[in-house]
Amino acid sequence: MHEGLLEESALERIYIILTVGSCIIATFGLLSNSAAVIIGAMIVAPLMLPIRGLAFGALEGNLRLFRTGLTSIIVGTLLAIAISWFIGMFVGLAEFGSEIFSRSRPTLLDLGIAIAAGGISGFAKVEPKISPTLAGTAIAVALMPPICVIGLGLSQANWSLSLGATILYLTNLLGITLSCMLIFLATGYTPLHRAKKALLWTGGLTAVLLVPLGFSFFRLTQQVRLEVNLRQALLNRTVTFQRLVLIDSNINWLSNPPVVRLNVRSREPVTPRQVELLEEFLSRELGQRFTLIFEVGQIEEVRREGVDGSSFNN
């Protein structure tokens, strides 16, 4: 176990190449708002390998293994941030997509995902019947994209975006490390008296993150509730929406006030006065100000020549 973890945690040429490649793929996938491309980067990313070495080295008190894993994680992280920052500066997009912003608002759900992924990885290492690639992919899902978002946020001096992605990255890193430790402990690779100090430190650092994660989770539930109430209020309690067909809606909660984009179809144009009245109505009904932006598509009836509307009513 020790020799295998030491070998896979080493800072070698293959590790660097895979880190650079996965970072480039993930960054371009985030910029193009393509989930499929981001998934490809998740498969390539090798960051999950040194985490297991870090966890086992901490449990065993093996400084060599611990330092090897920690060095690889730090170098891989800083390298990925630098590459994504450079790409972000070079591309210079005016506005980021939803795939980037979704990784700047971590919640308790993300911690649960990280703990589950770390448990799978640790169990795959102690159980030879499980493919290590399967577990590695699960952990890469949680690590490389938020690192790239940190660099992209720095490229536009968007400190709140980078901070949110940093909290997500630390959440995933600590959650994975803690669950790997618990798996190694439960399977008997380390006695409890030797692992107690490392578990307390890792558990304590993870507990510190529960405050921002819990606040974000509470805010998320509030936003979901507000979004449902907003749609119901617009569709069921306004005259304007009786002649509109709502296709899709999207809310940017990072703006102040939140910006609601409504993709609708209509036979008649939507006037600025109607938008103003709807914003005032939502402010009264929901106790929250919103900025409404309508994306209106015209509905036009097209029939074959020589056929009027009356023929369809007979």
Short mmCIF file of C-alpha atoms in Angstrom, two decimals:
data_model
loop_
_atom_site.label_atom_id
_atom_site.label_comp_id
_atom_site.label_asym_id
_atom_site.label_seq_id
_atom_site.Cartn_x
_atom_site.Cartn_y
_atom_site.Cartn_z
CA MET A 1 0.00 0.00 0.00
CA HIS A 2 2.74 2.45 1.00
CA GLU A 3 4.89 1.85 -2.08
CA GLY A 4 1.92 2.03 -4.45
CA LEU A 5 0.69 5.32 -2.97
CA LEU A 6 4.19 6.78 -3.00
CA GLU A 7 4.62 5.93 -6.67
CA GLU A 8 1.28 7.39 -7.78
CA SER A 9 1.73 10.53 -5.64
CA ALA A 10 5.13 11.44 -7.07
CA LEU A 11 5.55 14.70 -8.99
CA GLU A 12 6.62 13.20 -12.30
CA ARG A 13 6.45 14.08 -15.97
CA ILE A 14 3.24 12.12 -16.61
CA TYR A 15 1.48 13.86 -13.74
CA ILE A 16 2.49 17.30 -15.05
CA ILE A 17 1.45 16.51 -18.64
CA LEU A 18 -1.96 15.17 -17.60
CA THR A 19 -2.54 18.14 -15.29
CA VAL A 20 -1.72 20.64 -18.03
CA GLY A 21 -3.85 18.80 -20.58
CA SER A 22 -6.87 18.42 -18.31
CA CYS A 23 -6.62 22.07 -17.26
CA ILE A 24 -6.62 23.29 -20.86
CA ILE A 25 -9.59 21.09 -21.74
CA ALA A 26 -11.53 22.12 -18.63
CA THR A 27 -10.83 25.83 -19.14
CA PHE A 28 -11.97 25.85 -22.76
CA GLY A 29 -14.99 23.77 -21.77
CA LEU A 30 -15.91 26.28 -19.08
CA LEU A 31 -15.44 29.22 -21.45
CA SER A 32 -17.58 27.56 -24.12
CA ASN A 33 -20.14 26.55 -21.47
CA SER A 34 -19.92 22.95 -22.65
CA ALA A 35 -20.63 20.28 -20.04
CA ALA A 36 -19.43 17.52 -22.40
CA VAL A 37 -15.96 19.07 -22.76
CA ILE A 38 -15.69 19.58 -19.00
CA ILE A 39 -16.48 15.91 -18.45
CA GLY A 40 -13.61 15.05 -20.78
CA ALA A 41 -11.24 17.07 -18.60
CA MET A 42 -12.55 15.29 -15.51
CA ILE A 43 -11.52 11.93 -16.96
CA VAL A 44 -7.98 13.09 -17.75
CA ALA A 45 -7.25 14.97 -14.50
CA PRO A 46 -4.73 13.13 -12.27
CA LEU A 47 -5.23 15.23 -9.12
CA MET A 48 -7.00 12.37 -7.30
CA LEU A 49 -3.84 10.26 -7.12
CA PRO A 50 -1.74 12.30 -4.63
CA ILE A 51 -4.76 12.89 -2.37
CA ARG A 52 -4.82 9.25 -1.34
CA GLY A 53 -1.09 9.39 -0.62
CA LEU A 54 -1.62 12.54 1.44
CA ALA A 55 -4.42 10.90 3.43
CA PHE A 56 -2.51 7.68 4.09
CA GLY A 57 0.70 9.52 4.93
CA ALA A 58 -1.13 11.69 7.46
CA LEU A 59 -2.77 8.68 9.09
CA GLU A 60 0.48 6.73 9.33
CA GLY A 61 2.59 9.70 10.32
CA ASN A 62 4.75 8.98 7.28
CA LEU A 63 6.29 12.36 6.47
CA ARG A 64 7.82 11.23 3.19
CA LEU A 65 4.50 10.07 1.75
CA PHE A 66 2.64 13.05 3.20
CA ARG A 67 5.10 15.57 1.74
CA THR A 68 5.13 13.84 -1.64
CA GLY A 69 1.35 13.94 -1.93
CA LEU A 70 1.10 17.50 -0.62
CA THR A 71 3.80 18.74 -3.01
CA SER A 72 2.07 17.19 -6.02
CA ILE A 73 -1.28 18.67 -5.02
CA ILE A 74 0.16 22.17 -4.49
CA VAL A 75 2.16 22.15 -7.73
CA GLY A 76 -0.76 20.76 -9.75
CA THR A 77 -3.15 23.30 -8.25
CA LEU A 78 -0.92 26.33 -8.82
CA LEU A 79 -0.06 25.17 -12.33
CA ALA A 80 -3.74 24.78 -13.25
CA ILE A 81 -4.61 28.20 -11.80
CA ALA A 82 -1.80 29.83 -13.79
CA ILE A 83 -2.82 28.15 -17.06
CA SER A 84 -6.51 28.99 -16.67
CA TRP A 85 -5.61 32.59 -15.76
CA PHE A 86 -3.49 32.91 -18.91
CA ILE A 87 -6.23 31.43 -21.12
CA GLY A 88 -8.80 33.71 -19.53
CA MET A 89 -6.62 36.76 -20.20
CA PHE A 90 -5.93 35.65 -23.77
CA VAL A 91 -9.55 34.88 -24.69
CA GLY A 92 -10.98 37.89 -22.85
CA LEU A 93 -14.66 36.96 -22.80
CA ALA A 94 -16.92 39.81 -21.71
CA GLU A 95 -19.25 37.52 -19.77
CA PHE A 96 -18.96 34.01 -18.34
CA GLY A 97 -21.53 31.25 -18.75
CA SER A 98 -23.53 29.21 -16.27
CA GLU A 99 -20.95 26.39 -16.05
CA ILE A 100 -18.48 28.83 -14.49
CA PHE A 101 -20.89 30.56 -12.12
CA SER A 102 -22.32 27.24 -10.93
CA ARG A 103 -18.88 26.40 -9.47
CA SER A 104 -18.67 29.60 -7.44
CA ARG A 105 -21.58 28.83 -5.09
CA PRO A 106 -20.65 25.72 -3.08
CA THR A 107 -23.14 24.27 -0.59
CA LEU A 108 -23.39 21.34 1.80
CA LEU A 109 -24.42 19.23 -1.19
CA ASP A 110 -20.92 19.64 -2.65
CA LEU A 111 -19.37 18.42 0.60
CA GLY A 112 -21.56 15.32 0.45
CA ILE A 113 -20.44 14.64 -3.12
CA ALA A 114 -16.77 15.02 -2.15
CA ILE A 115 -17.11 12.66 0.81
CA ALA A 116 -18.82 10.03 -1.34
CA ALA A 117 -16.19 10.34 -4.10
CA GLY A 118 -13.33 10.10 -1.61
CA GLY A 119 -14.86 7.01 -0.05
CA ILE A 120 -15.05 5.33 -3.45
CA SER A 121 -11.43 6.22 -4.17
CA GLY A 122 -10.15 4.91 -0.85
CA PHE A 123 -12.12 1.69 -1.19
CA ALA A 124 -10.84 1.20 -4.75
CA LYS A 125 -7.28 1.39 -3.45
CA VAL A 126 -7.80 -1.30 -0.80
CA GLU A 127 -10.06 -3.49 -2.95
CA PRO A 128 -8.19 -4.80 -6.03
CA LYS A 129 -11.40 -5.93 -7.75
CA ILE A 130 -12.44 -2.29 -8.30
CA SER A 131 -10.86 -0.38 -11.15
CA PRO A 132 -8.88 2.61 -9.82
CA THR A 133 -9.82 4.53 -12.96
CA LEU A 134 -13.46 4.49 -11.92
CA ALA A 135 -12.72 6.11 -8.57
CA GLY A 136 -10.22 8.51 -10.09
CA THR A 137 -12.81 9.84 -12.50
CA ALA A 138 -15.26 10.44 -9.68
CA ILE A 139 -12.73 12.56 -7.78
CA ALA A 140 -11.50 14.44 -10.84
CA VAL A 141 -15.09 15.58 -11.33
CA ALA A 142 -14.82 17.57 -8.12
CA LEU A 143 -11.33 19.05 -8.44
CA MET A 144 -10.16 20.39 -11.79
CA PRO A 145 -13.16 22.57 -12.83
CA PRO A 146 -13.19 24.72 -9.66
CA ILE A 147 -9.42 25.23 -9.92
CA CYS A 148 -9.89 26.54 -13.46
CA VAL A 149 -12.71 28.82 -12.29
CA ILE A 150 -10.30 30.32 -9.74
CA GLY A 151 -7.90 31.26 -12.55
CA LEU A 152 -10.67 32.56 -14.80
CA GLY A 153 -12.00 34.72 -11.99
CA LEU A 154 -8.54 36.14 -11.38
CA SER A 155 -8.19 36.92 -15.09
CA GLN A 156 -11.14 39.31 -14.83
CA ALA A 157 -10.39 40.49 -11.28
CA ASN A 158 -13.68 38.88 -10.22
CA TRP A 159 -12.73 38.23 -6.61
CA SER A 160 -16.12 36.87 -5.52
CA LEU A 161 -16.02 34.30 -8.31
CA SER A 162 -12.50 33.16 -7.40
CA LEU A 163 -13.34 33.08 -3.69
CA GLY A 164 -16.40 30.94 -4.24
CA ALA A 165 -14.45 28.52 -6.45
CA THR A 166 -11.66 28.39 -3.85
CA ILE A 167 -14.14 27.40 -1.13
CA LEU A 168 -15.55 24.71 -3.44
CA TYR A 169 -12.05 23.38 -4.17
CA LEU A 170 -11.11 23.28 -0.48
CA THR A 171 -14.44 21.63 0.33
CA ASN A 172 -13.80 18.90 -2.22
CA LEU A 173 -10.17 18.47 -1.21
CA LEU A 174 -10.89 18.15 2.51
CA GLY A 175 -14.00 16.03 2.00
CA ILE A 176 -12.14 13.58 -0.22
CA THR A 177 -9.15 13.44 2.14
CA LEU A 178 -11.33 12.86 5.21
CA SER A 179 -13.35 10.05 3.63
CA CYS A 180 -10.16 8.38 2.31
CA MET A 181 -8.79 8.44 5.85
CA LEU A 182 -11.96 6.88 7.23
CA ILE A 183 -11.86 4.10 4.63
CA PHE A 184 -8.20 3.30 5.36
CA LEU A 185 -9.01 3.28 9.07
CA ALA A 186 -12.13 1.13 8.71
CA THR A 187 -10.33 -1.47 6.57
CA GLY A 188 -7.61 -1.89 9.19
CA TYR A 189 -4.64 -0.33 7.41
CA THR A 190 -4.03 2.08 10.28
CA PRO A 191 -4.73 1.73 14.03
CA LEU A 192 -7.01 4.33 15.59
CA HIS A 193 -4.49 5.60 18.14
CA ARG A 194 -2.05 6.48 15.34
CA ALA A 195 -4.69 8.08 13.11
CA LYS A 196 -6.49 10.12 15.78
CA LYS A 197 -4.46 13.32 15.42
CA ALA A 198 -4.71 13.43 11.62
CA LEU A 199 -8.45 12.74 11.74
CA LEU A 200 -9.00 15.52 14.26
CA TRP A 201 -7.08 18.05 12.16
CA THR A 202 -8.83 17.11 8.92
CA GLY A 203 -12.24 16.95 10.58
CA GLY A 204 -11.64 20.34 12.24
CA LEU A 205 -10.67 22.03 9.00
CA THR A 206 -13.70 20.51 7.28
CA ALA A 207 -15.95 21.71 10.10
CA VAL A 208 -14.75 25.28 9.58
CA LEU A 209 -16.14 25.16 6.05
CA LEU A 210 -19.57 24.13 7.32
CA VAL A 211 -20.34 27.79 8.14
CA PRO A 212 -20.07 29.22 4.58
CA LEU A 213 -21.44 26.01 3.08
CA GLY A 214 -24.45 26.03 5.39
CA PHE A 215 -25.12 29.68 4.63
CA SER A 216 -24.89 28.99 0.88
CA PHE A 217 -27.23 26.02 1.20
CA PHE A 218 -29.79 28.13 3.07
CA ARG A 219 -29.51 30.84 0.42
CA LEU A 220 -29.93 28.22 -2.32
CA THR A 221 -33.17 26.92 -0.80
CA GLN A 222 -34.44 30.49 -0.55
CA GLN A 223 -33.57 31.17 -4.19
CA VAL A 224 -35.32 28.02 -5.38
CA ARG A 225 -38.42 28.97 -3.40
CA LEU A 226 -38.34 32.52 -4.77
CA GLU A 227 -37.91 31.26 -8.33
CA VAL A 228 -40.95 28.99 -8.04
CA ASN A 229 -43.04 31.80 -6.53
CA LEU A 230 -41.88 34.20 -9.23
CA ARG A 231 -42.96 31.90 -12.05
CA GLN A 232 -46.32 31.24 -10.41
CA ALA A 233 -46.92 34.95 -9.81
CA LEU A 234 -46.10 35.87 -13.40
CA LEU A 235 -48.03 33.05 -15.05
CA ASN A 236 -51.14 32.98 -12.86
CA ARG A 237 -51.59 36.49 -11.51
CA THR A 238 -50.65 38.93 -14.27
CA VAL A 239 -52.64 40.04 -17.30
CA THR A 240 -49.51 40.44 -19.42
CA PHE A 241 -48.64 36.73 -19.28
CA GLN A 242 -52.12 35.69 -20.33
CA ARG A 243 -51.13 36.57 -23.90
CA LEU A 244 -47.54 35.32 -23.69
CA VAL A 245 -46.07 31.83 -24.00
CA LEU A 246 -43.21 31.34 -21.53
CA ILE A 247 -40.52 29.16 -23.09
CA ASP A 248 -37.73 29.43 -20.53
CA SER A 249 -36.53 31.55 -17.63
CA ASN A 250 -33.15 32.11 -16.01
CA ILE A 251 -32.18 34.11 -12.92
CA ASN A 252 -28.74 35.56 -12.27
CA TRP A 253 -28.61 35.72 -8.47
CA LEU A 254 -25.16 37.31 -8.46
CA SER A 255 -26.58 40.61 -9.71
CA ASN A 256 -28.14 43.14 -7.37
CA PRO A 257 -31.07 43.12 -7.85
CA PRO A 258 -31.26 39.64 -9.44
CA VAL A 259 -31.71 39.70 -13.22
CA VAL A 260 -34.50 37.53 -14.62
CA ARG A 261 -34.31 36.64 -18.31
CA LEU A 262 -37.64 35.48 -19.72
CA ASN A 263 -37.75 33.80 -23.12
CA VAL A 264 -41.33 34.26 -24.36
CA ARG A 265 -43.39 34.05 -27.55
CA SER A 266 -46.04 36.66 -28.30
CA ARG A 267 -48.26 38.00 -31.08
CA GLU A 268 -47.75 41.55 -29.77
CA PRO A 269 -44.63 43.35 -28.56
CA VAL A 270 -43.87 43.73 -24.85
CA THR A 271 -43.53 47.40 -23.92
CA PRO A 272 -41.07 48.92 -21.41
CA ARG A 273 -44.05 50.15 -19.37
CA GLN A 274 -45.36 46.60 -19.01
CA VAL A 275 -41.93 45.45 -17.83
CA GLU A 276 -41.86 48.25 -15.26
CA LEU A 277 -45.32 47.33 -13.95
CA LEU A 278 -44.32 43.67 -13.69
CA GLU A 279 -41.19 44.57 -11.69
CA GLU A 280 -43.30 46.66 -9.29
CA PHE A 281 -45.80 43.80 -8.96
CA LEU A 282 -43.07 41.27 -8.09
CA SER A 283 -41.53 43.65 -5.58
CA ARG A 284 -44.89 43.94 -3.77
CA GLU A 285 -45.81 40.27 -3.96
CA LEU A 286 -42.47 38.65 -3.16
CA GLY A 287 -40.74 41.35 -1.13
CA GLN A 288 -37.75 41.16 -3.48
CA ARG A 289 -36.74 43.48 -6.30
CA PHE A 290 -36.00 41.92 -9.70
CA THR A 291 -34.78 43.27 -13.02
CA LEU A 292 -36.81 41.69 -15.82
CA ILE A 293 -35.39 41.23 -19.32
CA PHE A 294 -37.74 39.84 -21.96
CA GLU A 295 -36.46 37.96 -24.98
CA VAL A 296 -39.51 38.07 -27.23
CA GLY A 297 -40.03 35.85 -30.23
CA GLN A 298 -42.85 36.83 -32.59
CA ILE A 299 -45.66 34.33 -33.20
CA GLU A 300 -46.72 34.35 -36.82
CA GLU A 301 -49.36 32.10 -38.38
CA VAL A 302 -48.50 30.77 -41.83
CA ARG A 303 -51.04 28.92 -43.99
CA ARG A 304 -51.22 27.74 -47.57
CA GLU A 305 -52.43 30.23 -50.14
CA GLY A 306 -56.16 30.58 -50.67
CA VAL A 307 -57.13 29.36 -47.20
CA ASP A 308 -58.49 31.85 -44.66
CA GLY A 309 -59.03 31.37 -40.98
CA SER A 310 -62.78 30.80 -41.32
CA SER A 311 -62.30 27.51 -43.14
CA PHE A 312 -60.74 26.03 -40.02
CA ASN A 313 -63.75 26.97 -37.90
CA ASN A 314 -66.33 25.16 -40.10
#
